[in-house]
CSV table of C-alpha atoms in Angstrom, one decimal:
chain,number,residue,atom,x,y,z
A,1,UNK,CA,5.4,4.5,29.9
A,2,UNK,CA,2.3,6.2,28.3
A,3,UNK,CA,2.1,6.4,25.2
A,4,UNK,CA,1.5,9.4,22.8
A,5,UNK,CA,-2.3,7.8,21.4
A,6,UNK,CA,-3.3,7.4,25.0
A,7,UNK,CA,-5.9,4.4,25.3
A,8,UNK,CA,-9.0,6.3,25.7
A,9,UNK,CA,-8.4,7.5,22.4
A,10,UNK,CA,-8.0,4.5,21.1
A,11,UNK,CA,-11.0,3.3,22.6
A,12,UNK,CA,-13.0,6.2,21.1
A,13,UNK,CA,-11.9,5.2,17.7
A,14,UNK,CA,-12.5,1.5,18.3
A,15,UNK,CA,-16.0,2.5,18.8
A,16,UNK,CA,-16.4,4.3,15.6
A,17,UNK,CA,-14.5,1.5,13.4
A,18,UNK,CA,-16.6,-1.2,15.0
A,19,UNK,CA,-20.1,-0.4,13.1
A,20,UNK,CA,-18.0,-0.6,9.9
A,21,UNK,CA,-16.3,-3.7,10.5
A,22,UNK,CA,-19.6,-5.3,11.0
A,23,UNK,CA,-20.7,-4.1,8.0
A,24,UNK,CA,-17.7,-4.8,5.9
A,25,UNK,CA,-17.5,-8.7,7.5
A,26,UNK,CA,-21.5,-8.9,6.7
A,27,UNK,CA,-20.7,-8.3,3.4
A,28,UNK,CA,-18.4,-10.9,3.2
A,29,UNK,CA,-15.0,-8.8,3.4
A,30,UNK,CA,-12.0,-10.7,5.5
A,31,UNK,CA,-9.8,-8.6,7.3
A,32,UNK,CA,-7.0,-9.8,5.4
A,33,UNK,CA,-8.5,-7.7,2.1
A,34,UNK,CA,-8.7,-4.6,4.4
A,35,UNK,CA,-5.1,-5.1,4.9
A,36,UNK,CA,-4.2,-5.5,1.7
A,37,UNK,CA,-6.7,-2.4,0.7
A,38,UNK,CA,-5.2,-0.6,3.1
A,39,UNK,CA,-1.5,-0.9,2.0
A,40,UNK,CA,-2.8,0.1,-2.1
A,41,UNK,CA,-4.2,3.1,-0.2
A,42,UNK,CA,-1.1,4.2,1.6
A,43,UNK,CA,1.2,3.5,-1.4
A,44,UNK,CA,-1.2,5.8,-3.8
A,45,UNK,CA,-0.8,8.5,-1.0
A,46,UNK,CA,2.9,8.2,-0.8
A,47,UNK,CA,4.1,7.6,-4.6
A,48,UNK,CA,1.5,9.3,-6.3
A,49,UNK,CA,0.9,12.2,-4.2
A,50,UNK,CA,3.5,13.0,-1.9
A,51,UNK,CA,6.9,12.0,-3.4
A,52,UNK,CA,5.4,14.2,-6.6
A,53,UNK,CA,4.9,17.7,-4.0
A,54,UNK,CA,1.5,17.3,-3.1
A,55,UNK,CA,1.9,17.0,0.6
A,56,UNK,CA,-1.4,17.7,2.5
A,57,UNK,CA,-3.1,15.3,-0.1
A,58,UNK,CA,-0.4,12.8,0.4
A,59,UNK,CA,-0.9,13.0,4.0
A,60,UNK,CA,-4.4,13.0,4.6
A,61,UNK,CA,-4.7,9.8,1.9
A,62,UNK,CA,-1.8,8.5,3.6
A,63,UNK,CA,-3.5,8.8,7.2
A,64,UNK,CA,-7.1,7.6,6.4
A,65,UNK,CA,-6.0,4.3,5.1
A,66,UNK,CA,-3.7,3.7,8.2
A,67,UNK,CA,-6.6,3.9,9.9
A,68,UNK,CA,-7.6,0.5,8.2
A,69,UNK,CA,-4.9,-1.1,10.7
A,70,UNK,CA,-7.2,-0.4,13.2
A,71,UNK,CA,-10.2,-1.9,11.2
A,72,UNK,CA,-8.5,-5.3,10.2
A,73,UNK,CA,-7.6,-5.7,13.5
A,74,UNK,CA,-11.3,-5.0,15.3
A,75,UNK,CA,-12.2,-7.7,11.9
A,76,UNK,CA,-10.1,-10.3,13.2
A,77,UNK,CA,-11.2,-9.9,16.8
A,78,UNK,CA,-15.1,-10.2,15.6
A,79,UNK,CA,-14.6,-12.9,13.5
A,80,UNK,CA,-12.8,-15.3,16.0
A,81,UNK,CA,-9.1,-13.7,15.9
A,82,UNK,CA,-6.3,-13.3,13.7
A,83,UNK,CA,-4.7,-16.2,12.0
A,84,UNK,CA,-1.3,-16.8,11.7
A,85,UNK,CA,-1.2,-16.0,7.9
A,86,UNK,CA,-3.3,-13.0,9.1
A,87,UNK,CA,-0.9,-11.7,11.3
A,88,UNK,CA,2.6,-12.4,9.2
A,89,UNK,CA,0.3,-10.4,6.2
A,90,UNK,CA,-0.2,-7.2,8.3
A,91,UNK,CA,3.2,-7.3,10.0
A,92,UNK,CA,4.6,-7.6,6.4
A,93,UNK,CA,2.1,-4.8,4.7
A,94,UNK,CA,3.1,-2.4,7.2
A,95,UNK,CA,6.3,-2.6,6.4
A,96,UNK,CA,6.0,-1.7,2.4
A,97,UNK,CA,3.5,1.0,3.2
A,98,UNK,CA,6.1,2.3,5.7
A,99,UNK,CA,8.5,2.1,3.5
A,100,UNK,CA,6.6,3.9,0.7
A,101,UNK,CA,5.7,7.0,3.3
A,102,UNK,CA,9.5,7.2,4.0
A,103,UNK,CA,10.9,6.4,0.9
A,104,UNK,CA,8.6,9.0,-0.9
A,105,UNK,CA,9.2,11.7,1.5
A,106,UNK,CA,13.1,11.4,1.3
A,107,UNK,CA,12.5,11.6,-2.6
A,108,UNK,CA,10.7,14.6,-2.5
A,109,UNK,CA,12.9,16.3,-0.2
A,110,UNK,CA,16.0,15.4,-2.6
A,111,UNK,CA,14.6,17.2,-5.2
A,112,UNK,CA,14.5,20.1,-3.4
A,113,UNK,CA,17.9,19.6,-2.4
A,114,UNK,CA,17.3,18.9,1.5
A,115,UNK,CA,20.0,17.2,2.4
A,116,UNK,CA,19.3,17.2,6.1
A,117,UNK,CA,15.8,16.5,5.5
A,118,UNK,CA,16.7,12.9,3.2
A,119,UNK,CA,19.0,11.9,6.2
A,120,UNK,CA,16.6,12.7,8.3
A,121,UNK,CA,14.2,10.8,6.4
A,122,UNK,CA,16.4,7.6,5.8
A,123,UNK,CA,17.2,7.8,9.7
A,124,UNK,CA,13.5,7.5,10.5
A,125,UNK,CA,13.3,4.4,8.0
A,126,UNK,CA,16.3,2.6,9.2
A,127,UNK,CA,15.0,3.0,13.0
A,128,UNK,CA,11.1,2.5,12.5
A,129,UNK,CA,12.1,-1.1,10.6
A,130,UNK,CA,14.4,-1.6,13.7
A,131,UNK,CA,11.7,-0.5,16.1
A,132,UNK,CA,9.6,-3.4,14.5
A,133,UNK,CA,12.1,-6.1,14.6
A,134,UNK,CA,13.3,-5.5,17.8
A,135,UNK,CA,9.7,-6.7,19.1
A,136,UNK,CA,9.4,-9.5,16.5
A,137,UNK,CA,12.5,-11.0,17.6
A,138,UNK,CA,11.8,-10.8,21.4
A,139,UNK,CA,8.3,-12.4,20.5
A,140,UNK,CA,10.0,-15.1,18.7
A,141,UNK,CA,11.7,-15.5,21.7
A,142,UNK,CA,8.9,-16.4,24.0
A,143,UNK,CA,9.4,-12.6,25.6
A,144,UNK,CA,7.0,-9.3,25.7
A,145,UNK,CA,7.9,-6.1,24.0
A,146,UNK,CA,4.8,-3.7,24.1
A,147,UNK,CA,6.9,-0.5,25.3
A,148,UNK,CA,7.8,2.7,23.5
A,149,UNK,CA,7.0,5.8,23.6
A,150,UNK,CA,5.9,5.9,19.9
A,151,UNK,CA,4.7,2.8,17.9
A,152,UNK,CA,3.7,2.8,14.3
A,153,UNK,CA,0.8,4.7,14.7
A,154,UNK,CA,2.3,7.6,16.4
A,155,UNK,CA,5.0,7.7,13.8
A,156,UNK,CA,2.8,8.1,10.9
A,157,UNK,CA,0.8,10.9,12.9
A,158,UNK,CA,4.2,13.0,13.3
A,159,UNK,CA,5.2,12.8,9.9
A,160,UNK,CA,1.6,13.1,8.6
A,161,UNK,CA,1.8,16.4,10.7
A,162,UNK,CA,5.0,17.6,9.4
A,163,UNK,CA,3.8,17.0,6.0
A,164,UNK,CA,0.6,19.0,5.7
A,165,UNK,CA,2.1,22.1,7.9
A,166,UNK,CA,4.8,21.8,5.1
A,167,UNK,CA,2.2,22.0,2.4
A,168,UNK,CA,0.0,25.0,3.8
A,169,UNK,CA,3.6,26.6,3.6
A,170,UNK,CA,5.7,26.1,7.3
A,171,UNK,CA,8.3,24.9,5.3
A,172,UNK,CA,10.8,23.5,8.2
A,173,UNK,CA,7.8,21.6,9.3
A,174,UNK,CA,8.0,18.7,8.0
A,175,UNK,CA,12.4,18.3,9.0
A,176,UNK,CA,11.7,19.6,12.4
A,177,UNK,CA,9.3,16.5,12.3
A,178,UNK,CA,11.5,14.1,10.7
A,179,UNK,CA,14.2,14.9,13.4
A,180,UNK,CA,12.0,14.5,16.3
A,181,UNK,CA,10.7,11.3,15.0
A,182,UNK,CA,14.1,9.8,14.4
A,183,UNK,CA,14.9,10.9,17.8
A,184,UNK,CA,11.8,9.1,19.3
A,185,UNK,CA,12.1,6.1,17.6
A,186,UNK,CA,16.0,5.5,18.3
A,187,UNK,CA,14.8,5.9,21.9
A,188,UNK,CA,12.1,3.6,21.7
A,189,UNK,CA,14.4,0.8,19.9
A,190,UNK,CA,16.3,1.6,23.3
A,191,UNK,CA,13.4,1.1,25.4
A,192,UNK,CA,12.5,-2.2,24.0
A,193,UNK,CA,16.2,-3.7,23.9
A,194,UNK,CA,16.3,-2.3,28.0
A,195,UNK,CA,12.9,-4.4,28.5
A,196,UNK,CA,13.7,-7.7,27.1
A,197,UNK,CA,17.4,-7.1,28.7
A,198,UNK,CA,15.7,-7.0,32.0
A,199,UNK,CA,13.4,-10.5,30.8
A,200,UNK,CA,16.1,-12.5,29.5
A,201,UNK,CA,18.3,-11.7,32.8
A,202,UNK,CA,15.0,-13.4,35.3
A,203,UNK,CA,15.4,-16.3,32.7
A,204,UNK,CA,18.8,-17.3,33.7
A,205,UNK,CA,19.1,-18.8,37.0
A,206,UNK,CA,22.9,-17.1,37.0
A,207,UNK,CA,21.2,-13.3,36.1
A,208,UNK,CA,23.1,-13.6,33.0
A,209,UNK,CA,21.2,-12.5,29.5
């Protein structure tokens, strides 16, 4: 299934991040200090800007140093490919700096008494670790698991979205967002457990998984 970043897109940016990556690697910067970087940069956006009200700032801060995913990555490729350590770091970054995004969100929204808009948050937490795991764990398995309809990425874009509409003053924004995110990310947990259902069963002989 297509995804919501379609790959020309990505391509476009992976065009514009490449010049930089160069420079940075010329300069004697390893794509593990990006990642690192990176994860400081989306924890300043989330705890310092967003979980204290200051939503558009939080987002945009939030969304450029995302974007270093993307450069750590085009790093690794130019500088022979990621190492093991390399990849275990970003796996494991992206999981505090998701984390921070969701965790500070939820907090702001609880002190403006949005109950619906914490559970929402929490929901979108619990199933974005689970999204993750579920294709770490069929990797660790000797299977594939590149499906879903929204990866990482695409989640931090929706919420990112929800967040500065919110702060320009669509208030249900950012909720309606939420929602549809924890809906999208239950489904793509779904997606990948149907997928490596469908592998484990041409693995046994007997079609059991």
């Amino acid at each position: 299934m297509a995804k919501i970043f379609q790959v020309s897109a990505r391509a476009g940016m992976t065009r514009v991040v490449e010049p930089i990556a160069r420079a940075l690697l010329r300069a004697g910067v390893t794509p593990n200090v990006v990642t690192v970087a990176g994860t400081v940069g989306v924890l300043v956006g989330a705890l310092g800007f967003g979980a204290r009200g200051h939503l558009v700032a939080g987002a945009l801060i939030v969304t450029l140093f995302a974007l270093t995913d993307l450069l750590d990555g085009t790093m690794a490729r130019m500088s022979g490919g990621s190492t093991r350590f390399g990849a275990f770091l970003d796996s494991s970054m992206d999981r505090v700096a998701d984390s921070a995004v969701f965790g500070a969100v939820a907090y702001w929204l609880a002190t403006q008494n949005d109950h619906s808009g914490v559970a929402a948050a929490l929901l979108c937490l619990a199933a974005g670790g689970l999204v993750s795991y579920v294709k770490a764990r069929a990797e660790g398995l000797g299977m594939t698991c590149n499906v879903g309809i929204a990866e990482r990425t695409e989640r931090l874009l929706i919420v990112g979205v929800g967040g500065i509409l919110t702060g320009v003053g669509v208030k249900p924004a950012l909720e309606i967002a939420l929602w549809l995110l924890a809906a999208i990310s239950i489904f793509t947990v779904g997606q990948r457990m149907a997928h490596v259902y469908r592998q484990a069963q041409q693995l046994r002989p007997d079609g059991q998984a």
